Short mmCIF file of C-alpha atoms in Angstrom, two decimals:
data_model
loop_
_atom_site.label_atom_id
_atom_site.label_comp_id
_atom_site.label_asym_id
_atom_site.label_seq_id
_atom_site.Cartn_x
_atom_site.Cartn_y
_atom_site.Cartn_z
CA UNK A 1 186.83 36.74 91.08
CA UNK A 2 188.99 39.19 89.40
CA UNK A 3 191.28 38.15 91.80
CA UNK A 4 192.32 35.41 90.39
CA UNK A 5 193.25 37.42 87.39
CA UNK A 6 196.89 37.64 89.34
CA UNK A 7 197.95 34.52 88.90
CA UNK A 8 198.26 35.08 85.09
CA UNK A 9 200.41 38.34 86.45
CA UNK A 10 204.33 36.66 84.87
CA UNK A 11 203.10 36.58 81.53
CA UNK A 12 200.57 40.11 81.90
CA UNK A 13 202.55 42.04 83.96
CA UNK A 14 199.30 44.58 84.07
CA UNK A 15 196.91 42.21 85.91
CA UNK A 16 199.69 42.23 88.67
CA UNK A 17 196.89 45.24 89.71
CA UNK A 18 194.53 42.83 91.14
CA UNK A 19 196.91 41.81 93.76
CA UNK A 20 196.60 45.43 95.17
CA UNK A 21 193.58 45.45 97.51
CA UNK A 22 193.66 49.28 97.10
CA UNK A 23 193.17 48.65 93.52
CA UNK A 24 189.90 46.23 93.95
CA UNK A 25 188.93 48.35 95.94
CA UNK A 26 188.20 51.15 94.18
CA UNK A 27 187.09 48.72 91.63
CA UNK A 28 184.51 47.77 93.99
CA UNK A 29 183.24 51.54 94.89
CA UNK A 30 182.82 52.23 91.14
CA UNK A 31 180.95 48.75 90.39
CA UNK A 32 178.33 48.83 92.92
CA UNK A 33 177.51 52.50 92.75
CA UNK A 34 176.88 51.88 88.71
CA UNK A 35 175.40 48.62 89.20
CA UNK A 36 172.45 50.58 91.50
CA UNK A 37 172.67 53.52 89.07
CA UNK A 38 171.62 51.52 86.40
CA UNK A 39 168.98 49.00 88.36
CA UNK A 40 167.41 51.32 90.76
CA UNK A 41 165.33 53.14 88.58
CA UNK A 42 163.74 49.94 87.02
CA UNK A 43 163.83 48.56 90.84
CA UNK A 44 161.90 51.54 92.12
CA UNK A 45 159.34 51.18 89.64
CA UNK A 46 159.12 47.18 90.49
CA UNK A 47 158.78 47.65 93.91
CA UNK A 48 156.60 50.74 93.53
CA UNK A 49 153.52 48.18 91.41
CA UNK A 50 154.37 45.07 94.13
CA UNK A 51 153.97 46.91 97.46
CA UNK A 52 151.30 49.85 95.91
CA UNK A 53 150.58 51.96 99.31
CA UNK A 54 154.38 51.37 100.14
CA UNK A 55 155.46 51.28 103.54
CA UNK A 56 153.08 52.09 106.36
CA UNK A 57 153.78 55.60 107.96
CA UNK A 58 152.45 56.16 111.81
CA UNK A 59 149.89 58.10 112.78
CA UNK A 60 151.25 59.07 116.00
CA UNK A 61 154.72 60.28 114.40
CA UNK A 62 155.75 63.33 113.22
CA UNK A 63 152.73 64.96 111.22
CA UNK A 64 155.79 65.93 108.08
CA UNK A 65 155.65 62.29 107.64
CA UNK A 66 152.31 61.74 106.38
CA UNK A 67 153.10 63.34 103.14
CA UNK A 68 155.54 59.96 102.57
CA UNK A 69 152.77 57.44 102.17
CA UNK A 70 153.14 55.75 99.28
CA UNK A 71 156.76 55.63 99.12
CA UNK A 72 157.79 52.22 98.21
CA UNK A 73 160.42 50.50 101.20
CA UNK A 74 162.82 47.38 100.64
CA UNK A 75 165.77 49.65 99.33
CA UNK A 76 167.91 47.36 101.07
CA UNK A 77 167.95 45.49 98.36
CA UNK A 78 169.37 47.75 95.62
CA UNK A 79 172.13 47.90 98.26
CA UNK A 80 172.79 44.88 99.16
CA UNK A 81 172.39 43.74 95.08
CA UNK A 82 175.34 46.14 94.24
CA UNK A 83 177.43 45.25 97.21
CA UNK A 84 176.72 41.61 97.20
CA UNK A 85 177.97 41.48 93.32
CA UNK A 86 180.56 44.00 93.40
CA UNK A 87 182.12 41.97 96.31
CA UNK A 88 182.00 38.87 94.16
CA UNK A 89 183.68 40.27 91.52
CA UNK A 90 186.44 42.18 93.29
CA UNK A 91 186.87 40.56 96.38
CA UNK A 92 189.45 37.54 97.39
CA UNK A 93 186.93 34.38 97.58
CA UNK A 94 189.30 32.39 99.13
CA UNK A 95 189.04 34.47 102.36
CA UNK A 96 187.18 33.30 105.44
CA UNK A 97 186.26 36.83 106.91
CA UNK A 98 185.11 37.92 103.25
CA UNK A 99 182.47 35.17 103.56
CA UNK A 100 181.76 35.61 107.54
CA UNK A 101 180.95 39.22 106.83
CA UNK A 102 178.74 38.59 103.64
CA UNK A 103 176.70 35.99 105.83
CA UNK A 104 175.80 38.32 108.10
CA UNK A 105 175.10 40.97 106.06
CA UNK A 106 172.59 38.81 103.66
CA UNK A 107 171.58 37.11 106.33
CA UNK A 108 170.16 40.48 108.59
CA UNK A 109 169.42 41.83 105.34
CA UNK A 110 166.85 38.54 104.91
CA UNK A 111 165.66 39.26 108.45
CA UNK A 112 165.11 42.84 107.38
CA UNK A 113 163.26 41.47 103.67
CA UNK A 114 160.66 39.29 105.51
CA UNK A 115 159.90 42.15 108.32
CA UNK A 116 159.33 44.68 105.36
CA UNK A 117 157.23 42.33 103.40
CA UNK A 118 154.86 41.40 106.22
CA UNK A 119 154.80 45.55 107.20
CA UNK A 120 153.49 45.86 103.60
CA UNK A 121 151.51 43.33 102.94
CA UNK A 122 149.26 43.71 106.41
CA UNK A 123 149.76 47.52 106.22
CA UNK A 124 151.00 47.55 109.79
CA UNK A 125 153.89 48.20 112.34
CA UNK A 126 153.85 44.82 113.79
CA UNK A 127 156.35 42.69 111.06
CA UNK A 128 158.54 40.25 112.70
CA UNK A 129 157.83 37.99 116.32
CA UNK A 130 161.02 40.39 117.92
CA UNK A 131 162.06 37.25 119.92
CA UNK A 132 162.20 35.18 116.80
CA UNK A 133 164.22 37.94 115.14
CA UNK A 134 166.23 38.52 117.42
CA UNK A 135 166.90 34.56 118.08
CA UNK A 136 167.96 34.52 114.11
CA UNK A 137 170.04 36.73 114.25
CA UNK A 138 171.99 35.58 117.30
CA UNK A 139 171.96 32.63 115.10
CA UNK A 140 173.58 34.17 112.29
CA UNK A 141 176.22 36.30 114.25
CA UNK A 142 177.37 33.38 116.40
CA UNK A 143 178.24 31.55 112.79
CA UNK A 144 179.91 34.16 111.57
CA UNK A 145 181.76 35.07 114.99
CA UNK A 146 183.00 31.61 115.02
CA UNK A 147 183.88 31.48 111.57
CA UNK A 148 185.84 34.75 112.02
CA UNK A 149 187.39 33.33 115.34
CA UNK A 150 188.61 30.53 113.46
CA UNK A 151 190.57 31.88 110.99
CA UNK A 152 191.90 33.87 113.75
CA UNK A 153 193.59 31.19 115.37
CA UNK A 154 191.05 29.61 117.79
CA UNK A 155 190.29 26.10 117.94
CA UNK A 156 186.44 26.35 118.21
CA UNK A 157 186.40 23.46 115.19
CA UNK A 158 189.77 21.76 115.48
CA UNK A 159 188.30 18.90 114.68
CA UNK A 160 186.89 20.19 111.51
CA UNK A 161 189.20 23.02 110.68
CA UNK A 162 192.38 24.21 112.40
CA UNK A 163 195.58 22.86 113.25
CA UNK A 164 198.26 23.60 116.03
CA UNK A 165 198.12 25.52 119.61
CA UNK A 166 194.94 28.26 119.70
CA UNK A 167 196.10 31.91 119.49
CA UNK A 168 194.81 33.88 122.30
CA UNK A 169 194.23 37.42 120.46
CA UNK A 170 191.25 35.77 117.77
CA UNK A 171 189.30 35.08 120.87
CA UNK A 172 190.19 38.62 122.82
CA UNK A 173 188.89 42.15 123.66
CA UNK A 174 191.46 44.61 122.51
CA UNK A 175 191.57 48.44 124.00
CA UNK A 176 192.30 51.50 122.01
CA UNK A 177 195.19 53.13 123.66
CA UNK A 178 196.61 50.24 124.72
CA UNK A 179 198.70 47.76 122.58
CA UNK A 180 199.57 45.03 125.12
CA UNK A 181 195.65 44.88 127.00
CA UNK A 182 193.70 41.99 125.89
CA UNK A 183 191.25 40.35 127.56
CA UNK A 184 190.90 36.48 126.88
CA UNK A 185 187.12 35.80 126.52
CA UNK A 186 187.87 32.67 125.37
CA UNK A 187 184.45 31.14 124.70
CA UNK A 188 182.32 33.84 125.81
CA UNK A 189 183.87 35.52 122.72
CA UNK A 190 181.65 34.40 120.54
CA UNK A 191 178.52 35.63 122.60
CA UNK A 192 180.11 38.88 122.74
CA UNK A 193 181.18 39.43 119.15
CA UNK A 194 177.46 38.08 118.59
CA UNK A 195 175.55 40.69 120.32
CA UNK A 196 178.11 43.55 118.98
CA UNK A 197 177.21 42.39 115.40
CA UNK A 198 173.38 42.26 116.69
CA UNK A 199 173.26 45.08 118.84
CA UNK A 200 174.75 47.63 116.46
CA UNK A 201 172.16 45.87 113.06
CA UNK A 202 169.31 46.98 115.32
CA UNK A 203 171.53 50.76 116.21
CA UNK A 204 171.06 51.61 112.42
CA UNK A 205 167.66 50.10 112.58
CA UNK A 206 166.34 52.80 115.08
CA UNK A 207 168.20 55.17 112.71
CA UNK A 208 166.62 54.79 109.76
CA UNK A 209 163.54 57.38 110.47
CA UNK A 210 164.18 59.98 107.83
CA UNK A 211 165.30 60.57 104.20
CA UNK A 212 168.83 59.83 104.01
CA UNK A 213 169.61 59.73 107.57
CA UNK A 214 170.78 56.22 107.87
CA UNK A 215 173.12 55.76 104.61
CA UNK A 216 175.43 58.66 104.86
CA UNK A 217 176.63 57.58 108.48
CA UNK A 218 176.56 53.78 107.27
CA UNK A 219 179.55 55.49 104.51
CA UNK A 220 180.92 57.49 106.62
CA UNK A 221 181.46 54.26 109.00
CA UNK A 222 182.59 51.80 106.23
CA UNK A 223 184.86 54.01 105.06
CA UNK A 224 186.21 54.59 108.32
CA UNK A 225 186.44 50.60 109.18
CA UNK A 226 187.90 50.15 105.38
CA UNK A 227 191.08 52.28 106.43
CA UNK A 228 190.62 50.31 109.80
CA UNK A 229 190.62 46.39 107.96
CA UNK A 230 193.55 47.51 105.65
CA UNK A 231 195.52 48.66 108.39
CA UNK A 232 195.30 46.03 110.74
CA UNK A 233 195.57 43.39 107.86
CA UNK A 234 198.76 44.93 106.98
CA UNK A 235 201.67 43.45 108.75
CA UNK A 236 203.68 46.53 108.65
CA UNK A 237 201.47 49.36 109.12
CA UNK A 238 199.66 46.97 111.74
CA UNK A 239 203.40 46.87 113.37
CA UNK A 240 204.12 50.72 112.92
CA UNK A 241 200.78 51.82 114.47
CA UNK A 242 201.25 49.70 117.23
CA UNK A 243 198.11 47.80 116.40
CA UNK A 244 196.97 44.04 116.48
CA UNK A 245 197.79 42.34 113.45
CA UNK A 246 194.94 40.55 112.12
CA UNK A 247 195.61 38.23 108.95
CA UNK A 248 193.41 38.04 106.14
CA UNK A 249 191.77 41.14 107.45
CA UNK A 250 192.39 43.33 104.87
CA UNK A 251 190.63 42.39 102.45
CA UNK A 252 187.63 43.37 104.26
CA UNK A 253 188.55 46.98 102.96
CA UNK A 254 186.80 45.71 99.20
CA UNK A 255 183.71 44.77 101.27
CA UNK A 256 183.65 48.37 102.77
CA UNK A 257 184.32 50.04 99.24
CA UNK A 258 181.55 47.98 97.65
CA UNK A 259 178.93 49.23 100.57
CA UNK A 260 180.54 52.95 99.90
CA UNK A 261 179.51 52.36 96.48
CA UNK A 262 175.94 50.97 96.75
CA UNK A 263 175.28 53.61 98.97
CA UNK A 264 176.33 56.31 97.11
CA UNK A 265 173.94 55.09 94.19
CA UNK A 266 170.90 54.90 97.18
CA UNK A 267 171.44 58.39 98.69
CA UNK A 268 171.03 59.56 94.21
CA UNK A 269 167.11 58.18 94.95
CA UNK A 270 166.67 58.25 99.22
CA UNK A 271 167.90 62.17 99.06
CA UNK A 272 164.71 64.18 100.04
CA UNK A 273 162.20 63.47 99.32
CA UNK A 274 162.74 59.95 98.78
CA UNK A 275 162.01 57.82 95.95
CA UNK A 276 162.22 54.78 97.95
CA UNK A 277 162.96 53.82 101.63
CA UNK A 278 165.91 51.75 102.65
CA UNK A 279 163.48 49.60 105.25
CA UNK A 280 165.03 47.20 107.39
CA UNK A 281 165.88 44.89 104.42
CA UNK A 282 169.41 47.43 104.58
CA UNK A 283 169.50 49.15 107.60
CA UNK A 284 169.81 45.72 109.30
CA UNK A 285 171.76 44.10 106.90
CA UNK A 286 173.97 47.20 106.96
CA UNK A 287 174.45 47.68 110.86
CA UNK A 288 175.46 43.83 111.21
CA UNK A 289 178.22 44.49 108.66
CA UNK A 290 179.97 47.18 110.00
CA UNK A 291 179.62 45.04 113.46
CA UNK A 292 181.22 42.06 111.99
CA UNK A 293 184.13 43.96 110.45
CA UNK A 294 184.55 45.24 114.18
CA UNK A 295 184.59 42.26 115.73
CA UNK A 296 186.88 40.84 112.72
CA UNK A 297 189.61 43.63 112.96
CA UNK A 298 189.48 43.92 117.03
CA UNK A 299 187.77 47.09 117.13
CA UNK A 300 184.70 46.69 119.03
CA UNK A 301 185.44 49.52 120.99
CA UNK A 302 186.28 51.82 118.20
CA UNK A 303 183.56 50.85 116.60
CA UNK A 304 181.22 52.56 119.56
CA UNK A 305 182.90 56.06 118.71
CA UNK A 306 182.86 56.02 114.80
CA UNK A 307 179.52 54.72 114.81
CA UNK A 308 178.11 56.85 118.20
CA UNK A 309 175.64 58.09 116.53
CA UNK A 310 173.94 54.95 116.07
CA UNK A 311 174.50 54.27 119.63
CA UNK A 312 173.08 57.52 120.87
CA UNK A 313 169.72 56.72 118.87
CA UNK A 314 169.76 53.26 120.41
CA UNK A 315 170.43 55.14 124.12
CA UNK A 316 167.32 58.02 123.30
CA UNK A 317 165.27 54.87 122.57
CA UNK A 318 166.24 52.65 126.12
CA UNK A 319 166.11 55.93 128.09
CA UNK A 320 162.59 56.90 126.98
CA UNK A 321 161.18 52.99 127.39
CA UNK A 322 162.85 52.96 131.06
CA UNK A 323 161.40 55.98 132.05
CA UNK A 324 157.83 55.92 130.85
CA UNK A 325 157.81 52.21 132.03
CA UNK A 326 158.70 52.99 135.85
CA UNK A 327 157.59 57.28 136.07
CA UNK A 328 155.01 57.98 133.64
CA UNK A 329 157.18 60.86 132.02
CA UNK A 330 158.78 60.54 128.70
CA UNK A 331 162.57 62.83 128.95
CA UNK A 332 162.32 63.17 124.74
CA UNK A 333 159.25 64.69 123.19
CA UNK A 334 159.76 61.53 121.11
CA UNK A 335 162.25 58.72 120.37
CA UNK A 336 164.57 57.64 118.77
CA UNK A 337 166.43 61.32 119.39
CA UNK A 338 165.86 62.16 115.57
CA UNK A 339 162.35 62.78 115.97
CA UNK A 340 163.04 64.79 119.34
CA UNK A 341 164.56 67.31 117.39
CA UNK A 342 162.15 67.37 114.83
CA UNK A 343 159.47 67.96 117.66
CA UNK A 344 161.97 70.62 118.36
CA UNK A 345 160.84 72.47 115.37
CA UNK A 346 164.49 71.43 113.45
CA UNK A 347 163.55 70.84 109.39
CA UNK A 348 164.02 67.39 108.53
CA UNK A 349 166.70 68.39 106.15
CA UNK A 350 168.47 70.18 109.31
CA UNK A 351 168.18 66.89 111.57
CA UNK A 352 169.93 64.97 108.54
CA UNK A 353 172.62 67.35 107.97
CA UNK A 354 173.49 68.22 111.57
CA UNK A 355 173.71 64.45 112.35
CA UNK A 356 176.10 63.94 109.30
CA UNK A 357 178.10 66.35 110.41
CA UNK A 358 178.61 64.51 113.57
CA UNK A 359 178.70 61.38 112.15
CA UNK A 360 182.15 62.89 110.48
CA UNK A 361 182.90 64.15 113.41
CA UNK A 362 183.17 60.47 115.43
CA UNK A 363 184.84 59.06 112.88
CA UNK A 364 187.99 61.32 113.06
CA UNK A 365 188.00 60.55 116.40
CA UNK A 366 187.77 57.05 115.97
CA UNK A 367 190.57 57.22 113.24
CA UNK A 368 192.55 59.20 116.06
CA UNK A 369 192.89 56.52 118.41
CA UNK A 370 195.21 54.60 115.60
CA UNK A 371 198.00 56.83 116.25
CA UNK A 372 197.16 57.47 120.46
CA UNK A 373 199.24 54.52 121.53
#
């Protein structure tokens, strides 16, 4: 919205500012983290008298858990509140992949809402029918893949929307390392941007077991894949880097500042011990936005190093299904890994930390393979 305050830039040369996507921005970092400042309190409180035992803690987890019961859940949406409005208000509306990536982020983050709010309500585990979920989701994804896709340069809706010969890259798999190997998936594209976006929502899922474990990373990620968006949206630092341009793509860097933001104000009241849990209203909602910014700025692959953390608690969790399923033994003490360690006899506050740590960690590396070309 404040966007539009350029146009009026020849006769006030100072709104010229909101051209600048480094400019909104920031604007959007400072927004939504004062926008949950100021509403999580009063949210916490709501949610606190709606849900009254709060989210259901398991029995058969870690026995340091118990002591959460009562903590209210649905966090997600003091996140997704400050992101959704800060995004609004400094993002570029006109902008296809700004809209793509709020549609799956609001969408998972619905998902998420309705899982929470039948864990609550029946005071169980069991929430959502997983195929139904799951088939939702796809749902949502594939929209937003071909949406994304579309503005790209493929001709998935020529009829509708589009004009001229298809441009191979919006429907292709780039490679880190390597500026001139893409891989046409033509079609299939959309499947595969689909279950990136779907496969890394439920990644930060199975991450979300402790008090701030989830959000940090989810920064540390954004911020990561905000230097990533206004990079490859760039023509000239695209160029310089040796990367695949991607128009329109930077202005997915606002997006990234506004979750940076939000979840800066979260961490002030999910830092241990929590005053509220995130749930999967955001941890959903959150994974399936930094997927769709992946698939957006061609960096799929990246994104499986910056966010490897996520991917090594989705791993833990395969690993021990697979095993007990076909010999009996378990190879974790418990999964996902986070719990392991716990079982370990590692503090929660140490488990947190230490993965932080290497959640910084992957994302220097993933920043790396920018300049490896």
């Amino acid at each position: 919205m404040f966007y539009l305050l350029s146009r009026f830039s020849e006769h006030f040369e100072l709104l010229n500012l909101f051209r600048y996507i480094t400019f909104r921005t920031g604007g959007a970092i400072f927004t939504a983290l004062l926008f949950v400042f100021f509403f999580g309190p009063w949210t916490i409180s709501w949610l606190r008298v709606k849900q009254g035992k709060g989210q259901p803690i398991r029995d058969d987890g870690p026995q340091s858990h118990l002591s959460k019961r009562g903590t209210p859940t649905m966090g997600g949406l003091m996140i997704l509140s400050g992101l959704g409005v800060s995004t609004l208000l400094w993002g570029n509306l006109a902008n296809v992949y700004v809209w793509a990536v709020l549609l799956v982020t609001l969408g998972f983050g619905g998902i998420g809402f309705y899982d929470d709010y039948l864990k609550v309500t029946k005071q169980s585990h069991k929430g959502f029918s997983g195929r139904a979920r799951l088939g939702l989701e796809f749902l949502i994804a594939g929209i937003a893949v071909i949406l994304m896709a579309q503005a790209g340069g493929a001709r998935f809706l020529g009829f509708l929307w589009g004009a001229g010969a298809p441009i191979p890259q919006a429907t292709s798999l780039a490679f880190p390392f390597f500026k001139e190997l893409l891989i046409n998936l033509s079609y299939f594209f959309v499947v595969f941007g689909a279950f990136i976006i779907v496969g890394f929502g439920n990644a930060v899922n199975l991450t979300d077991g402790l008090d701030g474990l989830a959000i940090v990373p989810v920064m540390v990620a954004a911020g990561t894949f905000g230097v990533i968006a206004y990079l490859v949206g760039n023509a000239n630092f695209a160029n310089y880097l040796q990367l695949h341009f991607v128009p329109g793509t930077g202005e997915l860097a606002v997006i990234c500042g506004a979750m940076i933001g939000a979840g800066l104000g979260f961490l002030w009241f999910n830092a241990p011990p929590a005053q509220i849990f995130m749930g999967d209203t955001g941890s959903l909602a959150l994974g399936g936005m930094l997927g769709s910014i992946a698939v957006a700025t061609k960096h799929e692959i990246v994104l499986l190093v910056v966010g490897g953390l996520f991917v090594a608690e989705t791993l833990s969790v395969i690993i021990q299904v697979v095993s007990f399923r076909y010999t009996g033994k378990r190879v974790f003490k418990m999964a996902p890994i986070h719990h392991h360690f716990e079982q370990l006899g590692w503090k929660e506050p140490q488990v947190v930390i230490r993965f932080w740590i290497i959640a910084v960690v992957l994302a220097l590396l993933g920043l790396a393979t920018l300049k490896l070309r």
